[in-house]
Structures are given as C-alpha cells and as structure tokens.
CSV table of C-alpha atoms and ligand atoms in Angstrom, one decimal:
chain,number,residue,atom,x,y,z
V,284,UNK,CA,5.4,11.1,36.1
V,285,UNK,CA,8.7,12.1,36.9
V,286,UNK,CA,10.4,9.2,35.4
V,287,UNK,CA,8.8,9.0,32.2
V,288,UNK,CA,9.8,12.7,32.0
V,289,UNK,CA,13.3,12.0,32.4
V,290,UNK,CA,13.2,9.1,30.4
V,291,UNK,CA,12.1,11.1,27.6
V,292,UNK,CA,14.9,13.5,28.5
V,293,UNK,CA,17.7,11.2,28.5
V,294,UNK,CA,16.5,9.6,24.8
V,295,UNK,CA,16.1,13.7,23.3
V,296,UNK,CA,19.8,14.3,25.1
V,297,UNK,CA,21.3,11.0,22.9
V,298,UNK,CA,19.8,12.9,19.8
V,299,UNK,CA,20.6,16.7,20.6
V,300,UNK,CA,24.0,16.3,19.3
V,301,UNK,CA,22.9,14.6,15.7
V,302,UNK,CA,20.4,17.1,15.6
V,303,UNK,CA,22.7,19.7,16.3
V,304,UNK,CA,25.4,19.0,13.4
V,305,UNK,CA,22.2,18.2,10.8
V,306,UNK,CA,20.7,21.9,11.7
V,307,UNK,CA,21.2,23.8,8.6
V,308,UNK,CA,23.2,26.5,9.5
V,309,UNK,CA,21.9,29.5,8.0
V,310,UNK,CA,24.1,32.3,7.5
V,311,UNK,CA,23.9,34.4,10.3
V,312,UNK,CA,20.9,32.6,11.8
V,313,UNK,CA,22.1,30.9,14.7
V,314,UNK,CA,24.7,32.4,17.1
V,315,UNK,CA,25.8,28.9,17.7
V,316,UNK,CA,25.5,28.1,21.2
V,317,UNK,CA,25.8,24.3,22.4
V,318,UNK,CA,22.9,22.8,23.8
V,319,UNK,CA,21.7,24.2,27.3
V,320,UNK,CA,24.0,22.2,29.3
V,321,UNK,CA,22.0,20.1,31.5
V,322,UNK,CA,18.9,19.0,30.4
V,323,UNK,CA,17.7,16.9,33.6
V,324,UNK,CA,17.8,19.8,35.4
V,325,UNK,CA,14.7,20.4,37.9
V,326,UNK,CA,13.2,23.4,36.8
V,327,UNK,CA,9.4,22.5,36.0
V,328,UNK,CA,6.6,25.3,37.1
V,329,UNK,CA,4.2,22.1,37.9
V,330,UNK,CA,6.0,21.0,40.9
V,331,UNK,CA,5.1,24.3,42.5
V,332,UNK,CA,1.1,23.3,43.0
V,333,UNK,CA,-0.3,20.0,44.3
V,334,UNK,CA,-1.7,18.6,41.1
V,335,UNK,CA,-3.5,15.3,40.7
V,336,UNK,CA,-1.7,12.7,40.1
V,337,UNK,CA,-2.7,9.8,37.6
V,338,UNK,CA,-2.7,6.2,38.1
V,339,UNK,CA,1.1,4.9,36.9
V,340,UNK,CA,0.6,3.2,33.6
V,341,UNK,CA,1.0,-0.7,35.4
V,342,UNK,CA,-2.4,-0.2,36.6
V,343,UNK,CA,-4.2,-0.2,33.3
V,344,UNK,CA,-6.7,-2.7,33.8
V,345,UNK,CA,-5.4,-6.5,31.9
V,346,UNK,CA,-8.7,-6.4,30.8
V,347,UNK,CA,-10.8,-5.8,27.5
V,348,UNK,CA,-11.5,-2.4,28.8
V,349,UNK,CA,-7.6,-2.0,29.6
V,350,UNK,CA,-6.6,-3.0,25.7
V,351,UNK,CA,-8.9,0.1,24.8
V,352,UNK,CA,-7.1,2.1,27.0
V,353,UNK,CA,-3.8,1.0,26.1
V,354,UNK,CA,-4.5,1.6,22.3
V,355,UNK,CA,-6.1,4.9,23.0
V,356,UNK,CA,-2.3,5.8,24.9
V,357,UNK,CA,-0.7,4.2,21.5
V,358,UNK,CA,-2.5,6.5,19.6
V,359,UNK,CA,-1.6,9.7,22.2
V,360,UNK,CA,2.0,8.7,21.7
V,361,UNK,CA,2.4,7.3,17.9
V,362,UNK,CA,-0.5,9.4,16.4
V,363,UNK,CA,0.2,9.0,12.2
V,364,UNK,CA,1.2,5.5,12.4
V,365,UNK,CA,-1.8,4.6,15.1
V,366,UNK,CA,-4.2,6.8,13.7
V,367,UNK,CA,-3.1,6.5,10.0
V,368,UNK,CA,-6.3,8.1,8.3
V,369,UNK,CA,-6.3,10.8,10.2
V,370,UNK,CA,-3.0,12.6,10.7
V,371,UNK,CA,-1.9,15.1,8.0
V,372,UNK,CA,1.5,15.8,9.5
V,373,UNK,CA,4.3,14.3,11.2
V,374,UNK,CA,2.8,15.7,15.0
V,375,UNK,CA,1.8,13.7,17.5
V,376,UNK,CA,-0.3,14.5,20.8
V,377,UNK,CA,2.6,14.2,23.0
V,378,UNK,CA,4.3,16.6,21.1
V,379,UNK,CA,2.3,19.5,22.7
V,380,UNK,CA,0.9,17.1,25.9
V,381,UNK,CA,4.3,16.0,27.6
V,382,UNK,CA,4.4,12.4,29.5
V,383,UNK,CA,1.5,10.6,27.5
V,384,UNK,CA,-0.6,13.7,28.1
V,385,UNK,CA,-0.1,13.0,31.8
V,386,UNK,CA,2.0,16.0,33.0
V,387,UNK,CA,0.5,19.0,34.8
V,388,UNK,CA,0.4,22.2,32.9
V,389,UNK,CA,1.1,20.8,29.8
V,390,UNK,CA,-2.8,20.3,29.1
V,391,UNK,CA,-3.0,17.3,30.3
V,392,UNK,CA,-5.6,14.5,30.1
V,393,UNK,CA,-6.8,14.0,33.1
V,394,UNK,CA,-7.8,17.5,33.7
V,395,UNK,CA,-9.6,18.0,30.0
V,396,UNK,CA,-11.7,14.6,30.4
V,397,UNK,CA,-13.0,16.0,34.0
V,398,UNK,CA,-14.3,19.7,32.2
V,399,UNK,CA,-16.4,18.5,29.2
V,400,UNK,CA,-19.1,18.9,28.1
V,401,UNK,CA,-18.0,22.6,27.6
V,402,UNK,CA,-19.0,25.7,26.0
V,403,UNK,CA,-16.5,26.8,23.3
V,404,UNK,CA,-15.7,30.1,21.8
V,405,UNK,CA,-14.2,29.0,19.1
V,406,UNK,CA,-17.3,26.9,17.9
V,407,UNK,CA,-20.1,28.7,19.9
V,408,UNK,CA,-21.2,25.7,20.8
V,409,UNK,CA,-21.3,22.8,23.4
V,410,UNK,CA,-18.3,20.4,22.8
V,411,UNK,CA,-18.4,17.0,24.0
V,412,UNK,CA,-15.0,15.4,24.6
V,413,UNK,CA,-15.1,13.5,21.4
V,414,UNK,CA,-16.0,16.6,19.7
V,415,UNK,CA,-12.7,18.7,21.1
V,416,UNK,CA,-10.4,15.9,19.9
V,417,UNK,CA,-11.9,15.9,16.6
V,418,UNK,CA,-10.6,19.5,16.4
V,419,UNK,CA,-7.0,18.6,17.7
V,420,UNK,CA,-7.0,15.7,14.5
V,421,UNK,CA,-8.3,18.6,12.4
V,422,UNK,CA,-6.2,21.6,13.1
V,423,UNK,CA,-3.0,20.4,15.5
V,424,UNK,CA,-2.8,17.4,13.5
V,425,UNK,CA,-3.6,19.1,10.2
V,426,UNK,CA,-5.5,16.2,9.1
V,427,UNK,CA,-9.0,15.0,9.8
V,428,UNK,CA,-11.9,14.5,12.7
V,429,UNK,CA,-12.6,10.3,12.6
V,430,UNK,CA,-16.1,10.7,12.9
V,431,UNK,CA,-17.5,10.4,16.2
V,432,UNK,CA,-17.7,7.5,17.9
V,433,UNK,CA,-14.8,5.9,15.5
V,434,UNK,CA,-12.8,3.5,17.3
V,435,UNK,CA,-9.8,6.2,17.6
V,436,UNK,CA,-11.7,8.8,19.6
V,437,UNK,CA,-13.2,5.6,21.5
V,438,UNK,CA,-9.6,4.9,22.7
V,439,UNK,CA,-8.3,8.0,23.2
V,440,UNK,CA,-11.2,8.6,25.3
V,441,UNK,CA,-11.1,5.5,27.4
V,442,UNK,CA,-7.4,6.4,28.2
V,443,UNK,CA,-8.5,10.1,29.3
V,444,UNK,CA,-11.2,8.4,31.4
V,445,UNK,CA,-8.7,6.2,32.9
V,446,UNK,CA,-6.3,8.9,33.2
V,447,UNK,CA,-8.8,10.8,35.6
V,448,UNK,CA,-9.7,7.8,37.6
V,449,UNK,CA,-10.2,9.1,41.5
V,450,UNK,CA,-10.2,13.0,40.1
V,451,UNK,CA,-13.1,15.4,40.8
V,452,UNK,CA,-15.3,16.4,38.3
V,453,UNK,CA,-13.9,19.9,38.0
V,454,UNK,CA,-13.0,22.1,34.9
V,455,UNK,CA,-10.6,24.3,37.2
V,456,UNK,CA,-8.4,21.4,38.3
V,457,UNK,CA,-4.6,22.9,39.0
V,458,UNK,CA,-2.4,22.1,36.4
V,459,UNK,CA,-5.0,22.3,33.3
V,460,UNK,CA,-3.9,23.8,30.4
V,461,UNK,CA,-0.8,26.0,30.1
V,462,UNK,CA,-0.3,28.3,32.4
V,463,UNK,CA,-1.7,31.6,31.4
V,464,UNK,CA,1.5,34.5,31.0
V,465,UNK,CA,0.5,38.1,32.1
V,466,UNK,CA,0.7,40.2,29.1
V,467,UNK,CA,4.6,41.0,28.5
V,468,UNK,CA,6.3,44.7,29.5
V,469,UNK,CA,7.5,45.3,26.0
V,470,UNK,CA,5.2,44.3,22.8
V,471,UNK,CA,6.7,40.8,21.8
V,472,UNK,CA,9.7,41.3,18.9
V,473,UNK,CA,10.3,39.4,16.1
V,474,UNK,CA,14.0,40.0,16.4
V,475,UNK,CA,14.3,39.4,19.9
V,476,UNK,CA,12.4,36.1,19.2
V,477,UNK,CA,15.1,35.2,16.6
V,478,UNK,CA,17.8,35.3,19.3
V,479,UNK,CA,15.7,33.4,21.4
V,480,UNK,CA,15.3,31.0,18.9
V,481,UNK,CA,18.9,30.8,17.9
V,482,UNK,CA,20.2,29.7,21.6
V,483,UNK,CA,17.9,27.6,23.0
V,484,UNK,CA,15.7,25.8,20.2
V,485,UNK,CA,17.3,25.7,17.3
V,486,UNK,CA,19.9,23.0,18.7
V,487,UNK,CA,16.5,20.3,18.3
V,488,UNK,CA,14.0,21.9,16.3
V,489,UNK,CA,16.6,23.6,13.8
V,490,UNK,CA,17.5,26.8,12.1
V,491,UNK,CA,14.4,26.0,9.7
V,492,UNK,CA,12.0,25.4,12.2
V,493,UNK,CA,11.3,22.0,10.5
V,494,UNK,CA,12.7,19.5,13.7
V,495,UNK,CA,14.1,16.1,12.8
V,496,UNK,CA,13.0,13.0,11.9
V,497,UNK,CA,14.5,9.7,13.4
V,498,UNK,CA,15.7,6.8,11.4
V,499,UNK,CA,12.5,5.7,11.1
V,500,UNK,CA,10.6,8.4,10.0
V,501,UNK,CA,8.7,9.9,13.2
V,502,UNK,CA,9.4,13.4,14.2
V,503,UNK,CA,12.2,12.8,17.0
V,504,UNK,CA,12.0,16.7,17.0
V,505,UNK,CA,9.0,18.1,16.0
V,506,UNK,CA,8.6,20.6,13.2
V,507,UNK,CA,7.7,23.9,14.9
V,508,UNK,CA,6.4,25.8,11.0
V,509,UNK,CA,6.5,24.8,7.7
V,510,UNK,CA,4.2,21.8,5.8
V,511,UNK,CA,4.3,19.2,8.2
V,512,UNK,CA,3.8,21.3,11.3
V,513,UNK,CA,-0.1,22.3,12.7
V,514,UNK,CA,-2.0,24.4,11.1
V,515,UNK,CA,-3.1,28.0,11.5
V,516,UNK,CA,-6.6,27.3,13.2
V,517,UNK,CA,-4.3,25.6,15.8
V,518,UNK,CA,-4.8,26.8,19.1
V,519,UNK,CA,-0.5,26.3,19.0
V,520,UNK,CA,-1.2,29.6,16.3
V,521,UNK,CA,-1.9,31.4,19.2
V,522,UNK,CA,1.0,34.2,20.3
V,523,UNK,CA,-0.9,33.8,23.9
V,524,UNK,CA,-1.0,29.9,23.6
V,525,UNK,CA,2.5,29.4,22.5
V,526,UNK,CA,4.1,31.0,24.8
V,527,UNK,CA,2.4,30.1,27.7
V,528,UNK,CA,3.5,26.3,26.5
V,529,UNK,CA,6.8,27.2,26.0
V,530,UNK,CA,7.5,29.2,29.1
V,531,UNK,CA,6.1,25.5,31.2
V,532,UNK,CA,7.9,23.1,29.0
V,533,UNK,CA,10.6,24.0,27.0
V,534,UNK,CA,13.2,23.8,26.2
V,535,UNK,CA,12.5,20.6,26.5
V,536,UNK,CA,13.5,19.4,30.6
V,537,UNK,CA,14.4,23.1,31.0
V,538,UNK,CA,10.5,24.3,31.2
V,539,UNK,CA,10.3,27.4,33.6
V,540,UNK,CA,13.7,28.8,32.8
V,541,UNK,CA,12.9,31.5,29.8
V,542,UNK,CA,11.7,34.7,31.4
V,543,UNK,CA,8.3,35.3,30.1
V,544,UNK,CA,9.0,38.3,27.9
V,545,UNK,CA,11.6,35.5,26.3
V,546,UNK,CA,9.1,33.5,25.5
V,547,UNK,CA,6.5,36.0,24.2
V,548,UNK,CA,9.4,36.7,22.0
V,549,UNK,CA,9.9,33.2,20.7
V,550,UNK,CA,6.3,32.6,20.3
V,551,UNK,CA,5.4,35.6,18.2
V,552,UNK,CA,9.1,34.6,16.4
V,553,UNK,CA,8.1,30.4,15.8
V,554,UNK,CA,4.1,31.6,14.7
V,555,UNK,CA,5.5,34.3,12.3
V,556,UNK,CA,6.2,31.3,9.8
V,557,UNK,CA,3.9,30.2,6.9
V,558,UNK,CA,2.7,26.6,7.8
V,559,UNK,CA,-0.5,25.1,6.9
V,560,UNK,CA,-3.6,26.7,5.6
V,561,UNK,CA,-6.6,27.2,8.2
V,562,UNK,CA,-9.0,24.4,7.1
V,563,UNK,CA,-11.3,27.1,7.7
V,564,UNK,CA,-10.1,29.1,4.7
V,565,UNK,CA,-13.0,31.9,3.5
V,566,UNK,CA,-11.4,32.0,-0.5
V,567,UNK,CA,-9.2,34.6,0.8
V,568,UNK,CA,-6.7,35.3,3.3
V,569,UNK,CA,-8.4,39.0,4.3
V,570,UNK,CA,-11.8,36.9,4.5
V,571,UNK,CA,-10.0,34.3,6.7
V,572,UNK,CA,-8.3,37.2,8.8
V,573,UNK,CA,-11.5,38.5,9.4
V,574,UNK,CA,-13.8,35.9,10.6
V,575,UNK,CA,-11.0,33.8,12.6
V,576,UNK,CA,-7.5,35.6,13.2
V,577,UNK,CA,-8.8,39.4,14.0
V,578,UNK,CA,-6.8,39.7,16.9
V,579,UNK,CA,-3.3,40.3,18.2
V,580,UNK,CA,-2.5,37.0,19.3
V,581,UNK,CA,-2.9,35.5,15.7
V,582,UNK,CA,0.2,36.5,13.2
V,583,UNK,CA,-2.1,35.3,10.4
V,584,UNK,CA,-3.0,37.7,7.2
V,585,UNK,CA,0.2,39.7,8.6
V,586,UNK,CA,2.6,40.6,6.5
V,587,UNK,CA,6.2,39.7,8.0
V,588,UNK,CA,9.2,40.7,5.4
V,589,UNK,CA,6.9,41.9,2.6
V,590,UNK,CA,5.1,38.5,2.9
V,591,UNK,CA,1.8,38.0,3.7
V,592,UNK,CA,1.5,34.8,6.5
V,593,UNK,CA,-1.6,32.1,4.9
V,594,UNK,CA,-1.3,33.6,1.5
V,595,UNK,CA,-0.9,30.0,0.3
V,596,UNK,CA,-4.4,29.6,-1.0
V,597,UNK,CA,-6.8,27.3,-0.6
V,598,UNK,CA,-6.6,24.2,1.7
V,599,UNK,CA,-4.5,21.6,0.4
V,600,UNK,CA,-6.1,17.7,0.2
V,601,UNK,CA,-5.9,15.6,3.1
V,602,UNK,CA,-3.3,13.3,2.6
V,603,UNK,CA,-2.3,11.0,5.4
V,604,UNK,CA,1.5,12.1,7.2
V,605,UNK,CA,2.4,8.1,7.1
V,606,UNK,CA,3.2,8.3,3.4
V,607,UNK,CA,5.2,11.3,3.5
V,608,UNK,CA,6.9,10.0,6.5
V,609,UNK,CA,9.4,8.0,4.7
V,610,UNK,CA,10.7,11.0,2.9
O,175,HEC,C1,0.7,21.5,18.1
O,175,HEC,C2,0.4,21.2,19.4
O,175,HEC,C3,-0.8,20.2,19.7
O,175,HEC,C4,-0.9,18.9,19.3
O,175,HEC,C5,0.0,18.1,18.3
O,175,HEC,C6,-2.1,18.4,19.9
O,175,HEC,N1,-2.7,19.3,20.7
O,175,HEC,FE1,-4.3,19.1,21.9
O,175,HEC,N2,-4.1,21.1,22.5
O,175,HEC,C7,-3.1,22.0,22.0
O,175,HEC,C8,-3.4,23.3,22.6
O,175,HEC,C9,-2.6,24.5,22.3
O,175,HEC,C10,-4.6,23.2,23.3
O,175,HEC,C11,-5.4,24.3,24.0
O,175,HEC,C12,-4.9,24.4,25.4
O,175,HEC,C13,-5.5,25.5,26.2
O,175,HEC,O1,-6.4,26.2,25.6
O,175,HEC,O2,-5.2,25.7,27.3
O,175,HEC,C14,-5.0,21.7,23.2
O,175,HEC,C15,-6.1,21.2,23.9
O,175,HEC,C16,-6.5,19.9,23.9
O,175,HEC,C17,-7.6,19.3,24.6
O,175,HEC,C18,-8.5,20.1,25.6
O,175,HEC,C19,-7.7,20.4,26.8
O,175,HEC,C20,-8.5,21.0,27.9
O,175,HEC,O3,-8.1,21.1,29.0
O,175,HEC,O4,-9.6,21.5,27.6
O,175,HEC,C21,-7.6,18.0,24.4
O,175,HEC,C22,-8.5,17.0,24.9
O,175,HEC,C23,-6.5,17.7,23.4
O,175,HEC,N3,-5.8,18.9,23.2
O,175,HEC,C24,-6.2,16.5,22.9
O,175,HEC,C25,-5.2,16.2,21.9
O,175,HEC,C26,-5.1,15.0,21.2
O,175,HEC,C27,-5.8,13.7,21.6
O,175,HEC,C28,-4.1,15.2,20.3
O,175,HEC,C29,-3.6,14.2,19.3
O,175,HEC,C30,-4.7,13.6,18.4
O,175,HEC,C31,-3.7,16.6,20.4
O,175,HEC,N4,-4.4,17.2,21.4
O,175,HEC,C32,-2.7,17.1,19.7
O,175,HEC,C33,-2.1,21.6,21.3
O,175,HEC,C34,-1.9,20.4,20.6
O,176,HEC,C1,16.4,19.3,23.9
O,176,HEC,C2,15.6,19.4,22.6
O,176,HEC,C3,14.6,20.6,22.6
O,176,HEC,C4,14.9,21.9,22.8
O,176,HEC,C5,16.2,22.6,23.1
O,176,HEC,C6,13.6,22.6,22.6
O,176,HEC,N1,12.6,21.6,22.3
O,176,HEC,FE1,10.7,22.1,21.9
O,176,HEC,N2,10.3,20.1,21.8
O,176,HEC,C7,11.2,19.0,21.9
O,176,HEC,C8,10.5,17.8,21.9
O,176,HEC,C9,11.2,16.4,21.9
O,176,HEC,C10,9.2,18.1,21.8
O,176,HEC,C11,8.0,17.1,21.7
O,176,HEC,C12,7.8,16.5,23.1
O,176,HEC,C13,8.1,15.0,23.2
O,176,HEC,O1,8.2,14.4,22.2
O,176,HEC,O2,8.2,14.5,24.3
O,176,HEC,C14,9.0,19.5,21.7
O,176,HEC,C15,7.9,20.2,21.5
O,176,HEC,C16,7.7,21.5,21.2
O,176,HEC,C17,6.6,22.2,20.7
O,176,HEC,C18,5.2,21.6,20.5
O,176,HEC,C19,5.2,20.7,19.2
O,176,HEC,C20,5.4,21.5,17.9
O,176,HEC,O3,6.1,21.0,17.0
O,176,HEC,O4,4.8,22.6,17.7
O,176,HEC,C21,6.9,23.5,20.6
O,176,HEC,C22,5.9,24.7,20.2
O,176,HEC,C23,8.3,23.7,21.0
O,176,HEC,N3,8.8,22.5,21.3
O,176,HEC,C24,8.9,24.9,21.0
O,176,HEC,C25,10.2,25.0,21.5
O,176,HEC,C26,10.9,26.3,21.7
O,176,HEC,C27,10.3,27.6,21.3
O,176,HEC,C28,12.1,26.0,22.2
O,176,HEC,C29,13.2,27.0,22.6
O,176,HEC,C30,12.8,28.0,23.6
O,176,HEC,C31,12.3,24.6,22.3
O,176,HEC,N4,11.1,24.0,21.9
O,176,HEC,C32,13.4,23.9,22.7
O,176,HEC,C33,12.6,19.2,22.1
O,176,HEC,C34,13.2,20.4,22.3
C-alpha cells in the first residue's frame, strides 16, 4: 500500500512543476507559493489505526476469475477510456479512492464491498453493491449507471470482492470512508478557503480549479469544478464530505497536515464553483434546492458573488469524456 502510494507521489512530483508554470495566474488569485516542499513526507491519518490490509496486487488469481478482477482494477484506475460509455468527465475512481481504491480512509474497497446490501438515505432504499456504483458512474463520474449486471460493474465488483478477501463481514471496518471532521469552531469562509486554495492546491489542480491533463489526454490533475468535474448530486458536493477527504488525503502525500478548520475552508471554497448540473434536476434550481440540497453542507441554489450555483439549466446530454478528452 505504501509503495504504490509513493509511487504515485513520485510520478505527481515530476508533473507539479509543469503544472505549476501552466496554472493560469489570475490576478491576485494565488499568492504564489512553491509547491509544499516535500511531498513523500509521512503524514497520513491511516497509519494511526490498524486497518485491514488487502492482498498485494501479485496475488490476483492467473485465472479467468483473476482477468475479471484485473479489468474491474483497469476500470478503478483508467475509468473513461475502460469504461468508455459511461464516463461523462475526465474523473476517474482513483481520483477520490487513493491506491486503486485500496487505501484506508480514502473510502476504500475493501471496506464498501464488506457493508452492502445497505440502507441509503439518499435513495430510501436498499442498495446492493452494484446499485451504489451505478450512482458513482452517475453523479461522481457525471455520466451514466451501465445497467446492472453489465460487464463493467461485474468487474469492478469482482475486484472489490477480491479486495476484501480474508476481511469480516462488517460495515464499521476502521478505515471506511473519510474520516468524519467535528463540525469547525468558526462557520467555514469562502475567503479563508481562497487562501487555502491559493498555497497548497492550486500548484496541481490550478488557479481555475480545472487540474491538468497529461499528454495524452487523462486528467494527471484532476479538475476540482467546472464541466468536466462531478456533478452536484455528488457526494464530493458535500461541504462535510469534501473536507473530511481532503483533511485525510491532500494535498496529495501531505494528507493529515491542513488543520481541520483549513480544510472546512477549502471545501466550502472548491464546492462554491458551478460544475455540473444534478441529474436530478426538478425544472428549476429552487425546485432542485428543495428536494436534494436543503441543507448547509450543500452550496447548491446559493448565491456566491451575485450568482446563483446550478443555475445552468437543465441537464446537459450524456456524452462520453473519451471524445472530449483529446481537447
Ligand atoms: C469525485 C470523487 C469520486 C469519484 C470520482 C468516485 N467516487 Fe466513489 N465515492 C465518493 C464519495 C464522496 C463517496 C462517499 C463516501 C462516504 O460517504 O463516506 C463515495 C463512495 C463510494 C462507494 C461506497 C463506499 C462505502 O464505503 O460505502 C463505492 C463502492 C464507490 N464510491 C465506488 C466508486 C467507483 C467504482 C468509482 C468510479 C466508477 C467512484 N467511486 C468514483 C467520491 C468519488
Ligand atoms: C501534488 C499535487 C496535488 C496537490 C498539491 C493537491 N492535490 Fe488534490 N489531487 C491530486 C491528485 C493527483 C489527485 C487524484 C489522485 C490520484 O490520481 O492518485 C487529487 C484528488 C483530489 C480530489 C478528488 C478528485 C476531484 O477532482 O475532485 C480533491 C477534491 C482534491 N484533490 C482536492 C485538493 C485540495 C483541496 C488541495 C489543497 C488542500 C489539493 N487537492 C492539493 C494532486 C494534488
């Protein structure tokens, strides 16, 4: 686990630089800071409970069952190139669900397979594990659910499955999800969140929020608002949600080293940026508001600088990220 994790770190560290002279520099905007200086450094929350551990990736079986397995961890990590049809922007799973969706509290794998079937709130309804990915491909990946049973969710849940091998059936397993943040002293602030911003995310994700794209065309970075990012039914649109990831993992290798009223700040700052409508969209943003967002943790229907966040209108078409990705 470790390894891959500083793997990953070492690659991100070869593009901070490029990403750091392509940022656009908006007047004002960023305060210019170089990138935090060491980005190896030891700093995770995880280490600090005994989480389970999953099998390292040379014991996937060499059999057929180990090819579905394999494909479903293609998918986790290459998700609109491997899952084509279904991914509407330029996201992939591993961009919320470090390591190949193996690391603990970065909501990883092996503890979502082990606590479904579940009851939902935000369906009112029983969930099977196929069912909660189809929401990640339709809100997180702004695109839309393979019906069930469709090869992709086959192989992403075979590789879940295999992730959990030896676990206990448990939804409470340490390390699942993002560690919950008490609520902050002082009511998050949008300019605070700014500053935040500015020093110690900016330098990958840029000034615009929009992240980079690598030679090739996959998000090296990933775009944090704006068109290609998730969605506002994305539990990433949650205040509560987003900081919680971002106080474990980021920045990037430095997870654990924002104070948590820093990253209340920064969350309430990234999801106070239009992105993409809710699929759920009720013909009007109030309408919208009401039935899905009617809380403080959502920014949506808010009106941030004399603009109204989801007043985009209706849904736009599904089209598949993979033809846009050449941009
Ligand atoms: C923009 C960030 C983002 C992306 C991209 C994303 N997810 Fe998620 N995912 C989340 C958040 C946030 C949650 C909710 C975590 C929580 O409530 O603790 C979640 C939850 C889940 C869960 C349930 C976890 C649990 O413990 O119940 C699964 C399974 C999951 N995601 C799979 C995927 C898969 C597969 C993909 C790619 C197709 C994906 N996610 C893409 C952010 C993301
Ligand atoms: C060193 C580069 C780097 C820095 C600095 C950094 N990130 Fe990230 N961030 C990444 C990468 C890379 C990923 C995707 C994970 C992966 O590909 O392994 C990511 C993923 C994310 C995601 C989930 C994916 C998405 O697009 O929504 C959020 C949210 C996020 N970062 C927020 C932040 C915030 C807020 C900060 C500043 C406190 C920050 N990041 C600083 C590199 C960085």
């Amino acid at each position: 686990m470790r390894a891959y994790s500083d793997r990953r770190v070492a690659e991100v560290k070869q593009s901070a630089p490029a990403a750091a002279a392509s940022a656009p520099q908006d007047a004002g905007d960023l305060v210019g800071d170089p990138p935090r200086a060491d980005l190896a450094a030891p700093a995770r929350l995880a280490g600090a409970r005994a989480a389970f551990q999953p099998p390292p990736e040379s014991e996937i079986p060499n059999d057929d069952f180990g090819e579905v397995i394999r494909r479903g961890r293609e998918i986790f990590v290459d998700t609109p190139r491997a899952a084509a049809g279904y991914v509407g922007n330029s996201l992939r799973c591993v961009s919320c669900h470090l390591d190949a969706g193996r690391l603990a509290d970065s909501s990883p794998m092996w503890a979502a397979y082990v606590s479904y079937p579940a009851y939902r709130s935000k369906t009112r309804s029983v969930s099977s594990f196929q069912q909660r990915l189809q929401g990640c491909f339709e809100y997180s990946m702004n695109g839309k659910a393979p019906p069930l049973g469709a090869p992709e969710l086959a192989a992403l849940e075979s590789y879940a499955y295999w992730l959990a091998s030896g676990a206990t059936l448990d939804p409470n397993l340490p390390g699942r999800g993002y560690p919950k943040l008490a609520a902050p002293a002082q009511a998050p602030d949008h300019g605070r969140g700014k500053q935040v911003y500015a020093e110690n995310c900016a330098v990958c994700h840029g000034a615009d929020g929009a992240g980079q794209r690598g030679a090739d065309g996959s998000a090296v970075f990933p775009p944090l608002w704006g068109p290609d990012s998730f969605n506002w039914g994305a539990g990433m649109g949650r205040i509560s949600n987003a900081a919680a990831f971002i106080r474990a993992n980021m920045p990037l290798g430095l997870g654990g080293t924002l104070t948590d009223q820093q990253a209340w700040d920064v969350a309430l700052y990234m999801n106070s940026h239009e992105r993409p409508q809710d699929p759920r969209y009720k013909g009007s943003v109030e309408a919208t508001r009401q039935a899905f967002h009617d809380t403080d943790d959502s920014m949506y229907g808010r009106e941030v600088f004399g603009k109204t966040l989801g007043a985009s209108g209706p849904p736009k078409p599904f089209r598949p990220s993979i033809a846009t990705a050449s941009r």
